[in-house]
PDB file of C-alpha atoms in Angstrom:
ATOM      1  CA  MET K 882      72.464  11.415  64.499  1.00 80.00           C
ATOM      2  CA  SER K 883      69.605  13.721  63.556  1.00 93.00           C
ATOM      3  CA  VAL K 884      71.293  15.048  60.401  1.00 96.00           C
ATOM      4  CA  LYS K 885      73.862  13.039  58.499  1.00 96.00           C
ATOM      5  CA  ARG K 886      75.646  14.265  55.410  1.00 97.00           C
ATOM      6  CA  ILE K 887      76.999  12.008  52.683  1.00 96.00           C
ATOM      7  CA  LEU K 888      79.542  13.746  50.530  1.00 95.00           C
ATOM      8  CA  SER K 889      81.100  11.760  47.709  1.00 92.00           C
ATOM      9  CA  LYS K 890      81.647  12.639  44.064  1.00 89.00           C
ATOM     10  CA  ASN K 891      78.642  10.644  42.855  1.00 90.00           C
ATOM     11  CA  ASP K 892      76.508  10.866  45.940  1.00 94.00           C
ATOM     12  CA  VAL K 893      75.720  14.009  47.861  1.00 97.00           C
ATOM     13  CA  ARG K 894      72.850  13.617  50.309  1.00 97.00           C
ATOM     14  CA  LEU K 895      71.544  14.934  53.580  1.00 98.00           C
ATOM     15  CA  LYS K 896      69.704  12.391  55.738  1.00 97.00           C
ATOM     16  CA  ILE K 897      67.338  14.042  58.176  1.00 97.00           C
ATOM     17  CA  ASN K 898      65.933  11.899  60.962  1.00 97.00           C
ATOM     18  CA  MET K 899      62.802  13.610  62.238  1.00 96.00           C
ATOM     19  CA  LYS K 900      62.254  11.053  65.003  1.00 96.00           C
ATOM     20  CA  GLU K 901      65.581  12.086  66.526  1.00 96.00           C
ATOM     21  CA  ILE K 902      64.827  15.770  66.042  1.00 96.00           C
ATOM     22  CA  LEU K 903      61.294  15.606  67.470  1.00 95.00           C
ATOM     23  CA  GLY K 904      61.850  12.897  70.040  1.00 95.00           C
ATOM     24  CA  ARG K 905      58.831  11.089  68.648  1.00 93.00           C
ATOM     25  CA  GLU K 906      57.634   9.476  65.438  1.00 93.00           C
ATOM     26  CA  LEU K 907      56.163  11.487  62.614  1.00 93.00           C
ATOM     27  CA  PRO K 908      52.448  10.950  62.053  1.00 91.00           C
ATOM     28  CA  ASN K 909      51.557   8.826  59.081  1.00 88.00           C
ATOM     29  CA  SER K 910      51.011  11.722  56.682  1.00 86.00           C
ATOM     30  CA  ASP K 911      52.694  12.290  53.330  1.00 85.00           C
ATOM     31  CA  GLU K 912      51.526  15.889  53.464  1.00 84.00           C
ATOM     32  CA  ILE K 913      53.324  16.577  56.732  1.00 89.00           C
ATOM     33  CA  ARG K 914      56.467  14.787  55.619  1.00 90.00           C
ATOM     34  CA  ASP K 915      56.462  16.690  52.280  1.00 89.00           C
ATOM     35  CA  ALA K 916      56.013  20.017  54.040  1.00 91.00           C
ATOM     36  CA  ILE K 917      58.858  19.367  56.498  1.00 94.00           C
ATOM     37  CA  ALA K 918      61.183  18.225  53.714  1.00 95.00           C
ATOM     38  CA  GLN K 919      60.321  21.314  51.682  1.00 93.00           C
ATOM     39  CA  LYS K 920      61.014  23.499  54.705  1.00 95.00           C
ATOM     40  CA  ALA K 921      64.482  21.968  55.057  1.00 97.00           C
ATOM     41  CA  ILE K 922      65.137  22.555  51.337  1.00 96.00           C
ATOM     42  CA  ASP K 923      63.899  26.146  51.578  1.00 95.00           C
ATOM     43  CA  MET K 924      66.164  26.872  54.560  1.00 97.00           C
ATOM     44  CA  ILE K 925      69.250  25.615  52.731  1.00 98.00           C
ATOM     45  CA  ILE K 926      68.392  27.575  49.582  1.00 97.00           C
ATOM     46  CA  GLU K 927      67.527  30.801  51.422  1.00 96.00           C
ATOM     47  CA  ARG K 928      70.687  30.735  53.488  1.00 98.00           C
ATOM     48  CA  THR K 929      72.840  29.931  50.459  1.00 98.00           C
ATOM     49  CA  GLN K 930      71.266  32.628  48.321  1.00 97.00           C
ATOM     50  CA  SER K 931      71.746  35.132  51.112  1.00 97.00           C
ATOM     51  CA  GLY K 932      75.463  34.521  50.619  1.00 97.00           C
ATOM     52  CA  LYS K 933      76.160  32.472  53.755  1.00 97.00           C
ATOM     53  CA  ASP K 934      77.777  29.066  54.170  1.00 97.00           C
ATOM     54  CA  VAL K 935      76.814  26.294  56.615  1.00 96.00           C
ATOM     55  CA  ARG K 936      78.582  28.136  59.438  1.00 95.00           C
ATOM     56  CA  GLY K 937      76.812  31.385  58.680  1.00 95.00           C
ATOM     57  CA  LYS K 938      79.954  32.956  57.241  1.00 96.00           C
ATOM     58  CA  PRO K 939      80.040  34.790  53.875  1.00 97.00           C
ATOM     59  CA  PHE K 940      81.134  32.656  50.924  1.00 97.00           C
ATOM     60  CA  LYS K 941      84.512  33.237  49.343  1.00 96.00           C
ATOM     61  CA  GLU K 942      84.296  35.884  46.616  1.00 96.00           C
ATOM     62  CA  TYR K 943      83.988  34.983  42.942  1.00 95.00           C
ATOM     63  CA  SER K 944      87.194  35.328  40.947  1.00 94.00           C
ATOM     64  CA  LYS K 945      87.637  38.298  38.580  1.00 94.00           C
ATOM     65  CA  GLU K 946      88.034  35.830  35.738  1.00 94.00           C
ATOM     66  CA  TYR K 947      84.675  34.202  36.502  1.00 94.00           C
ATOM     67  CA  MET K 948      82.933  37.551  36.894  1.00 95.00           C
ATOM     68  CA  GLY K 949      84.329  38.651  33.548  1.00 94.00           C
ATOM     69  CA  SER K 950      83.105  35.509  31.754  1.00 93.00           C
ATOM     70  CA  ASP K 951      80.340  35.629  29.158  1.00 91.00           C
ATOM     71  CA  ARG K 952      78.304  33.066  31.066  1.00 93.00           C
ATOM     72  CA  PHE K 953      78.379  35.190  34.203  1.00 95.00           C
ATOM     73  CA  LYS K 954      77.168  38.229  32.255  1.00 94.00           C
ATOM     74  CA  ALA K 955      74.608  36.232  30.239  1.00 95.00           C
ATOM     75  CA  PHE K 956      72.875  35.188  33.442  1.00 95.00           C
ATOM     76  CA  GLY K 957      72.856  38.724  34.773  1.00 92.00           C
ATOM     77  CA  LYS K 958      74.991  37.946  37.807  1.00 93.00           C
ATOM     78  CA  SER K 959      76.298  40.445  40.328  1.00 92.00           C
ATOM     79  CA  SER K 960      79.305  40.075  42.626  1.00 93.00           C
ATOM     80  CA  LYS K 961      77.070  38.660  45.371  1.00 94.00           C
ATOM     81  CA  VAL K 962      78.125  35.055  45.915  1.00 96.00           C
ATOM     82  CA  ASP K 963      74.941  32.979  46.045  1.00 96.00           C
ATOM     83  CA  LEU K 964      75.869  29.819  44.133  1.00 96.00           C
ATOM     84  CA  THR K 965      73.167  30.673  41.602  1.00 96.00           C
ATOM     85  CA  LEU K 966      74.152  30.978  37.968  1.00 95.00           C
ATOM     86  CA  THR K 967      71.472  29.088  36.034  1.00 95.00           C
ATOM     87  CA  GLY K 968      69.774  28.310  39.348  1.00 95.00           C
ATOM     88  CA  ASP K 969      69.651  24.623  38.475  1.00 96.00           C
ATOM     89  CA  MET K 970      71.736  23.307  41.342  1.00 97.00           C
ATOM     90  CA  LEU K 971      69.629  24.879  44.075  1.00 97.00           C
ATOM     91  CA  GLY K 972      66.450  24.680  42.007  1.00 95.00           C
ATOM     92  CA  LEU K 973      66.740  20.914  41.591  1.00 96.00           C
ATOM     93  CA  LEU K 974      67.543  20.126  45.216  1.00 96.00           C
ATOM     94  CA  ASP K 975      64.810  17.656  46.087  1.00 95.00           C
ATOM     95  CA  VAL K 976      63.789  14.726  48.258  1.00 95.00           C
ATOM     96  CA  VAL K 977      65.643  11.698  46.911  1.00 95.00           C
ATOM     97  CA  GLY K 978      64.627   9.144  49.512  1.00 94.00           C
ATOM     98  CA  GLU K 979      62.282   8.760  52.446  1.00 91.00           C
ATOM     99  CA  SER K 980      60.933   6.429  55.061  1.00 91.00           C
ATOM    100  CA  LYS K 981      58.422   6.935  57.867  1.00 89.00           C
ATOM    101  CA  ASN K 982      60.598   9.224  59.994  1.00 94.00           C
ATOM    102  CA  THR K 983      63.460  10.216  57.727  1.00 95.00           C
ATOM    103  CA  PHE K 984      63.972  11.891  54.407  1.00 94.00           C
ATOM    104  CA  GLU K 985      66.994  12.420  52.266  1.00 97.00           C
ATOM    105  CA  LEU K 986      67.727  15.568  50.324  1.00 97.00           C
ATOM    106  CA  GLY K 987      69.924  15.551  47.260  1.00 97.00           C
ATOM    107  CA  TRP K 988      69.969  15.559  43.478  1.00 97.00           C
ATOM    108  CA  THR K 989      68.805  12.987  40.944  1.00 94.00           C
ATOM    109  CA  ASP K 990      70.730  14.813  38.224  1.00 94.00           C
ATOM    110  CA  ASP K 991      74.346  13.673  37.992  1.00 94.00           C
ATOM    111  CA  THR K 992      75.723  17.068  36.876  1.00 95.00           C
ATOM    112  CA  GLU K 993      74.027  18.956  39.695  1.00 96.00           C
ATOM    113  CA  ASN K 994      75.172  16.337  42.181  1.00 96.00           C
ATOM    114  CA  LYS K 995      78.765  16.826  41.019  1.00 95.00           C
ATOM    115  CA  LYS K 996      78.430  20.615  41.203  1.00 96.00           C
ATOM    116  CA  ALA K 997      77.181  20.343  44.769  1.00 97.00           C
ATOM    117  CA  TYR K 998      80.075  18.047  45.674  1.00 97.00           C
ATOM    118  CA  ASN K 999      82.558  20.435  44.115  1.00 96.00           C
ATOM    119  CA  HIS K1000      81.196  23.474  45.962  1.00 97.00           C
ATOM    120  CA  ASN K1001      81.123  21.661  49.289  1.00 97.00           C
ATOM    121  CA  VAL K1002      84.593  20.114  49.182  1.00 96.00           C
ATOM    122  CA  GLY K1003      86.422  22.610  46.961  1.00 94.00           C
ATOM    123  CA  ASP K1004      87.517  20.050  44.367  1.00 88.00           C
ATOM    124  CA  THR K1005      88.062  22.148  41.211  1.00 91.00           C
ATOM    125  CA  LEU K1006      86.355  25.260  42.607  1.00 91.00           C
ATOM    126  CA  PRO K1007      87.004  27.273  45.767  1.00 94.00           C
ATOM    127  CA  ARG K1008      85.266  25.604  48.677  1.00 96.00           C
ATOM    128  CA  ARG K1009      81.833  27.081  49.391  1.00 97.00           C
ATOM    129  CA  GLU K1010      80.169  24.721  51.793  1.00 97.00           C
ATOM    130  CA  PHE K1011      76.399  25.112  51.704  1.00 98.00           C
ATOM    131  CA  PHE K1012      74.894  21.668  52.014  1.00 98.00           C
ATOM    132  CA  ASN K1013      74.018  20.948  55.602  1.00 97.00           C
ATOM    133  CA  LEU K1014      71.777  22.301  58.356  1.00 97.00           C
ATOM    134  CA  GLN K1015      73.042  24.557  61.124  1.00 96.00           C
ATOM    135  CA  LYS K1016      72.014  23.785  64.730  1.00 95.00           C
ATOM    136  CA  LYS K1017      69.609  26.711  64.715  1.00 96.00           C
ATOM    137  CA  GLU K1018      68.150  25.478  61.413  1.00 97.00           C
ATOM    138  CA  VAL K1019      67.546  22.028  62.903  1.00 97.00           C
ATOM    139  CA  GLU K1020      65.802  23.748  65.803  1.00 97.00           C
ATOM    140  CA  GLU K1021      63.722  25.816  63.395  1.00 97.00           C
ATOM    141  CA  LEU K1022      62.799  22.621  61.532  1.00 97.00           C
ATOM    142  CA  ARG K1023      61.775  21.010  64.815  1.00 97.00           C
ATOM    143  CA  ARG K1024      59.499  23.953  65.710  1.00 97.00           C
ATOM    144  CA  PHE K1025      58.013  23.949  62.208  1.00 95.00           C
ATOM    145  CA  ALA K1026      57.299  20.237  62.388  1.00 95.00           C
ATOM    146  CA  GLU K1027      55.729  20.563  65.853  1.00 95.00           C
ATOM    147  CA  ARG K1028      53.407  23.321  64.629  1.00 93.00           C
ATOM    148  CA  LEU K1029      52.382  21.245  61.623  1.00 90.00           C
ATOM    149  CA  ILE K1030      51.738  18.137  63.668  1.00 91.00           C
ATOM    150  CA  ASP K1031      49.804  20.063  66.336  1.00 89.00           C
ATOM    151  CA  GLY K1032      47.768  21.799  63.647  1.00 83.00           C
ATOM    152  CA  ALA K1033      46.965  18.499  61.958  1.00 74.00           C
ATOM    153  CA  SER K1034      45.870  16.846  65.188  1.00 72.00           C
ATOM    154  CA  LYS K1035      43.548  19.785  65.978  1.00 69.00           C
ATOM    155  CA  ASP K1036      41.908  19.399  62.528  1.00 63.00           C
ATOM    156  CA  LYS K1037      40.805  15.870  63.350  1.00 58.00           C
TER     157      LYS K1037
ATOM    158  CA  MET R 288      56.419  30.320  19.510  1.00 76.00           C
ATOM    159  CA  ALA R 289      56.971  27.769  22.243  1.00 76.00           C
ATOM    160  CA  GLN R 290      54.279  26.562  24.569  1.00 76.00           C
ATOM    161  CA  VAL R 291      53.883  24.294  27.554  1.00 73.00           C
ATOM    162  CA  LYS R 292      50.567  22.935  28.734  1.00 73.00           C
ATOM    163  CA  ILE R 293      50.347  21.743  32.284  1.00 71.00           C
ATOM    164  CA  ASN R 294      49.394  18.088  32.431  1.00 63.00           C
ATOM    165  CA  ARG R 295      46.779  18.154  35.079  1.00 58.00           C
ATOM    166  CA  SER R 296      45.546  14.565  35.257  1.00 58.00           C
ATOM    167  CA  ALA R 297      45.732  13.805  38.995  1.00 56.00           C
ATOM    168  CA  TYR R 298      45.024  17.385  39.938  1.00 57.00           C
ATOM    169  CA  ASP R 299      41.919  17.423  37.749  1.00 60.00           C
ATOM    170  CA  LEU R 300      40.378  14.973  40.202  1.00 59.00           C
ATOM    171  CA  LEU R 301      41.050  17.425  43.002  1.00 63.00           C
ATOM    172  CA  ASN R 302      39.707  20.331  40.952  1.00 67.00           C
ATOM    173  CA  VAL R 303      42.813  22.429  41.467  1.00 75.00           C
ATOM    174  CA  LYS R 304      44.205  24.821  38.862  1.00 82.00           C
ATOM    175  CA  VAL R 305      47.647  26.336  38.750  1.00 88.00           C
ATOM    176  CA  SER R 306      47.120  29.904  39.939  1.00 89.00           C
ATOM    177  CA  ALA R 307      47.472  32.906  37.675  1.00 92.00           C
ATOM    178  CA  LYS R 308      50.370  34.136  39.791  1.00 93.00           C
ATOM    179  CA  THR R 309      52.232  30.856  39.358  1.00 93.00           C
ATOM    180  CA  LEU R 310      51.590  30.810  35.615  1.00 93.00           C
ATOM    181  CA  ILE R 311      53.245  34.236  35.463  1.00 95.00           C
ATOM    182  CA  VAL R 312      56.180  32.925  37.534  1.00 95.00           C
ATOM    183  CA  LEU R 313      56.505  29.997  35.120  1.00 95.00           C
ATOM    184  CA  GLY R 314      56.422  32.311  32.121  1.00 95.00           C
ATOM    185  CA  ASP R 315      58.993  34.683  33.562  1.00 96.00           C
ATOM    186  CA  PHE R 316      61.244  31.781  34.493  1.00 96.00           C
ATOM    187  CA  TRP R 317      61.053  30.227  31.028  1.00 95.00           C
ATOM    188  CA  LYS R 318      61.516  33.515  29.160  1.00 96.00           C
ATOM    189  CA  GLN R 319      64.571  34.389  31.253  1.00 96.00           C
ATOM    190  CA  ARG R 320      65.977  30.893  30.791  1.00 97.00           C
ATOM    191  CA  ILE R 321      65.698  31.101  26.993  1.00 97.00           C
ATOM    192  CA  TYR R 322      67.233  34.592  27.026  1.00 97.00           C
ATOM    193  CA  SER R 323      70.174  33.763  29.308  1.00 97.00           C
ATOM    194  CA  PHE R 324      71.036  30.428  27.746  1.00 97.00           C
ATOM    195  CA  THR R 325      70.903  31.891  24.228  1.00 97.00           C
ATOM    196  CA  LYS R 326      73.076  34.841  25.251  1.00 97.00           C
ATOM    197  CA  SER R 327      75.563  32.382  26.708  1.00 96.00           C
ATOM    198  CA  GLY R 328      75.682  30.584  23.350  1.00 96.00           C
ATOM    199  CA  LYS R 329      73.557  27.568  24.143  1.00 96.00           C
ATOM    200  CA  SER R 330      70.262  26.494  22.588  1.00 96.00           C
ATOM    201  CA  LEU R 331      67.465  25.217  24.812  1.00 95.00           C
ATOM    202  CA  ALA R 332      65.872  23.686  21.715  1.00 94.00           C
ATOM    203  CA  THR R 333      68.800  21.345  21.079  1.00 94.00           C
ATOM    204  CA  ASN R 334      70.513  21.458  24.477  1.00 92.00           C
ATOM    205  CA  ALA R 335      73.780  22.118  22.659  1.00 95.00           C
ATOM    206  CA  LYS R 336      75.993  25.058  21.735  1.00 96.00           C
ATOM    207  CA  LEU R 337      74.635  27.241  18.971  1.00 97.00           C
ATOM    208  CA  LYS R 338      76.191  26.549  15.588  1.00 96.00           C
ATOM    209  CA  PRO R 339      79.307  28.706  15.060  1.00 96.00           C
ATOM    210  CA  LEU R 340      79.116  31.674  12.712  1.00 96.00           C
ATOM    211  CA  SER R 341      80.472  31.300   9.184  1.00 95.00           C
ATOM    212  CA  LYS R 342      83.742  33.076   8.307  1.00 96.00           C
ATOM    213  CA  SER R 343      81.961  35.295   5.794  1.00 96.00           C
ATOM    214  CA  TYR R 344      79.359  36.359   8.350  1.00 95.00           C
ATOM    215  CA  VAL R 345      82.055  37.068  10.927  1.00 97.00           C
ATOM    216  CA  SER R 346      83.759  39.384   8.368  1.00 97.00           C
ATOM    217  CA  GLN R 347      80.433  41.147   7.881  1.00 95.00           C
ATOM    218  CA  ARG R 348      79.965  41.551  11.614  1.00 96.00           C
ATOM    219  CA  ALA R 349      83.437  43.022  11.980  1.00 96.00           C
ATOM    220  CA  LYS R 350      82.258  45.972   9.842  1.00 96.00           C
ATOM    221  CA  TYR R 351      79.029  46.443  11.821  1.00 95.00           C
ATOM    222  CA  LYS R 352      78.865  49.805  13.593  1.00 95.00           C
ATOM    223  CA  GLY R 353      75.979  49.266  15.980  1.00 90.00           C
ATOM    224  CA  PRO R 354      73.657  49.459  17.780  1.00 93.00           C
ATOM    225  CA  PHE R 355      74.987  46.429  19.619  1.00 95.00           C
ATOM    226  CA  GLY R 356      72.855  44.119  21.687  1.00 95.00           C
ATOM    227  CA  ALA R 357      74.023  42.936  25.127  1.00 95.00           C
ATOM    228  CA  LEU R 358      76.919  40.485  24.836  1.00 96.00           C
ATOM    229  CA  PHE R 359      77.436  41.138  21.136  1.00 96.00           C
ATOM    230  CA  GLY R 360      80.756  39.780  19.957  1.00 95.00           C
ATOM    231  CA  ILE R 361      81.983  39.658  16.363  1.00 96.00           C
ATOM    232  CA  LYS R 362      82.594  35.907  16.510  1.00 96.00           C
ATOM    233  CA  LYS R 363      80.003  35.029  19.140  1.00 96.00           C
ATOM    234  CA  SER R 364      77.192  32.748  18.105  1.00 97.00           C
ATOM    235  CA  ASN R 365      74.490  33.904  20.529  1.00 97.00           C
ATOM    236  CA  LEU R 366      71.856  35.242  18.137  1.00 97.00           C
ATOM    237  CA  THR R 367      72.814  38.811  19.005  1.00 97.00           C
ATOM    238  CA  ARG R 368      73.494  41.682  16.727  1.00 95.00           C
ATOM    239  CA  THR R 369      71.209  44.599  17.622  1.00 93.00           C
ATOM    240  CA  GLY R 370      69.676  42.559  20.451  1.00 94.00           C
ATOM    241  CA  GLN R 371      66.155  43.326  19.215  1.00 93.00           C
ATOM    242  CA  MET R 372      65.075  39.727  18.720  1.00 94.00           C
ATOM    243  CA  LEU R 373      65.980  38.373  22.160  1.00 96.00           C
ATOM    244  CA  ASP R 374      64.865  41.579  23.850  1.00 96.00           C
ATOM    245  CA  SER R 375      61.427  41.049  22.290  1.00 95.00           C
ATOM    246  CA  LEU R 376      60.806  37.728  24.073  1.00 96.00           C
ATOM    247  CA  LYS R 377      57.449  37.810  25.742  1.00 95.00           C
ATOM    248  CA  ASN R 378      55.507  35.369  27.917  1.00 94.00           C
ATOM    249  CA  THR R 379      51.741  35.014  28.025  1.00 93.00           C
ATOM    250  CA  GLN R 380      49.483  32.793  30.120  1.00 93.00           C
ATOM    251  CA  ASN R 381      46.086  31.251  29.622  1.00 91.00           C
ATOM    252  CA  ILE R 382      44.584  30.380  32.985  1.00 89.00           C
ATOM    253  CA  SER R 383      41.644  28.327  31.751  1.00 88.00           C
ATOM    254  CA  ALA R 384      43.760  26.380  29.263  1.00 88.00           C
ATOM    255  CA  GLN R 385      46.590  26.195  31.813  1.00 89.00           C
ATOM    256  CA  THR R 386      49.226  27.096  29.261  1.00 91.00           C
ATOM    257  CA  VAL R 387      52.303  29.293  29.208  1.00 93.00           C
ATOM    258  CA  THR R 388      53.558  30.589  25.861  1.00 94.00           C
ATOM    259  CA  ILE R 389      56.800  32.257  24.885  1.00 94.00           C
ATOM    260  CA  LYS R 390      56.717  34.404  21.757  1.00 93.00           C
ATOM    261  CA  LEU R 391      58.792  36.981  19.942  1.00 94.00           C
ATOM    262  CA  SER R 392      57.024  40.303  19.691  1.00 93.00           C
ATOM    263  CA  GLY R 393      57.323  43.389  17.528  1.00 94.00           C
ATOM    264  CA  SER R 394      59.482  44.034  14.484  1.00 92.00           C
ATOM    265  CA  ARG R 395      62.975  45.050  13.583  1.00 83.00           C
ATOM    266  CA  ASP R 396      63.690  48.499  12.231  1.00 79.00           C
ATOM    267  CA  ASP R 397      63.512  47.126   8.692  1.00 83.00           C
ATOM    268  CA  GLY R 398      59.938  45.892   9.256  1.00 89.00           C
ATOM    269  CA  VAL R 399      60.752  42.178   9.521  1.00 93.00           C
ATOM    270  CA  THR R 400      58.975  40.735  12.554  1.00 94.00           C
ATOM    271  CA  ASN R 401      61.034  39.193  15.318  1.00 94.00           C
ATOM    272  CA  GLU R 402      58.925  36.062  14.931  1.00 94.00           C
ATOM    273  CA  GLN R 403      60.117  35.839  11.313  1.00 94.00           C
ATOM    274  CA  VAL R 404      63.726  36.395  12.372  1.00 94.00           C
ATOM    275  CA  ALA R 405      63.421  33.592  14.926  1.00 94.00           C
ATOM    276  CA  LYS R 406      61.992  31.274  12.276  1.00 94.00           C
ATOM    277  CA  TRP R 407      64.811  32.178   9.899  1.00 94.00           C
ATOM    278  CA  VAL R 408      67.606  31.598  12.426  1.00 94.00           C
ATOM    279  CA  ALA R 409      66.049  28.211  13.248  1.00 94.00           C
ATOM    280  CA  GLU R 410      66.005  27.328   9.547  1.00 94.00           C
ATOM    281  CA  GLN R 411      69.676  28.306   9.412  1.00 93.00           C
ATOM    282  CA  GLY R 412      70.414  25.694  12.054  1.00 95.00           C
ATOM    283  CA  ARG R 413      70.131  27.788  15.206  1.00 96.00           C
ATOM    284  CA  PRO R 414      66.788  26.997  16.812  1.00 96.00           C
ATOM    285  CA  PHE R 415      66.599  28.443  20.287  1.00 96.00           C
ATOM    286  CA  LEU R 416      62.988  28.413  21.412  1.00 94.00           C
ATOM    287  CA  GLY R 417      62.499  25.370  23.554  1.00 93.00           C
ATOM    288  CA  LEU R 418      62.738  23.920  27.020  1.00 94.00           C
ATOM    289  CA  ASP R 419      65.480  21.667  28.329  1.00 94.00           C
ATOM    290  CA  GLU R 420      64.898  18.823  30.733  1.00 94.00           C
ATOM    291  CA  LYS R 421      66.267  20.688  33.771  1.00 95.00           C
ATOM    292  CA  GLY R 422      64.101  23.673  32.968  1.00 95.00           C
ATOM    293  CA  ARG R 423      61.124  21.364  32.725  1.00 93.00           C
ATOM    294  CA  GLN R 424      61.939  19.778  36.088  1.00 93.00           C
ATOM    295  CA  ARG R 425      62.198  23.182  37.700  1.00 94.00           C
ATOM    296  CA  MET R 426      58.863  24.244  36.265  1.00 93.00           C
ATOM    297  CA  ILE R 427      57.314  21.060  37.626  1.00 91.00           C
ATOM    298  CA  GLN R 428      58.665  21.951  41.075  1.00 90.00           C
ATOM    299  CA  ILE R 429      57.130  25.416  40.829  1.00 91.00           C
ATOM    300  CA  VAL R 430      53.752  23.922  39.833  1.00 89.00           C
ATOM    301  CA  LEU R 431      53.812  21.284  42.593  1.00 87.00           C
ATOM    302  CA  ARG R 432      54.568  23.919  45.219  1.00 86.00           C
ATOM    303  CA  ASP R 433      51.625  26.000  44.087  1.00 87.00           C
ATOM    304  CA  LEU R 434      49.231  23.063  44.010  1.00 84.00           C
ATOM    305  CA  ARG R 435      50.354  21.814  47.450  1.00 81.00           C
ATOM    306  CA  ARG R 436      49.914  25.326  48.837  1.00 82.00           C
ATOM    307  CA  GLN R 437      46.378  25.489  47.452  1.00 82.00           C
ATOM    308  CA  LEU R 438      45.450  22.041  48.748  1.00 77.00           C
ATOM    309  CA  LYS R 439      46.803  22.903  52.185  1.00 74.00           C
ATOM    310  CA  LYS R 440      44.530  25.938  52.387  1.00 73.00           C
ATOM    311  CA  ARG R 441      41.429  23.970  51.561  1.00 67.00           C
ATOM    312  CA  PRO R 442      38.945  23.314  54.354  1.00 65.00           C
ATOM    313  CA  ARG R 443      38.826  19.599  55.161  1.00 58.00           C
TER     314      ARG R 443
END
């Protein structure tokens, strides 16, 4: 499976297998692996902050109660649902594990991990599933990786 | 005043500096973080809720006629009455020293500087100028992105 999601209360991770996506091994380059991982993170954040879930559908609206809260106003929020209050959950999404051809995205911070779990399963909050890659995003990641690898091999 | 200096160790060897643009991004991020967290009633200096207001001060505030700062509330402990102090937060950068500094600027209508007000509220048990661990982690991410981007552009 090229992208596998782990979704439990204390462990929310996305395992991305680039060998499966590319059909070949990644070159032995931390730089290339870092760049691809960052691209995957950026895609998830951009899509989420544009207000869309993993299926490309708009997120469920914020409740009136939440929008009327002091915290909501203190962080200058609007009614646009982008899962960004302090920005910490999306801002701290990072690579939490890697091997030659795979990397894992997730959170090292326990609170942010729990927030992500809650949003994705709808535990104590309305469900707003953001943590995964769409098919077209996997394809975009593949093209990005190919360009990087081709560019790197031309530099040699 | 609150200041962060970027620890450059490994990047010194590569002769890479955090760009001016990124230092501004860092400053804006930090200033906004202090502002929003304080307005929401939390101190980034202590990573805890701001000390509640005394009963006598709340009675005083109930008689206050304005002007009111954003998110003023008679009983709210968010360092807001007129709003002048938090509105005066300013960020400056020093590219050669690789530092970002957050300061209070200007004075209140009664001539007391906002810097003095900030010092006084801290002495009263409500320090607010600081940086929490998550904020620090996010700033590190911003710096790493900039440095990776610069290194990528370098001719090999």
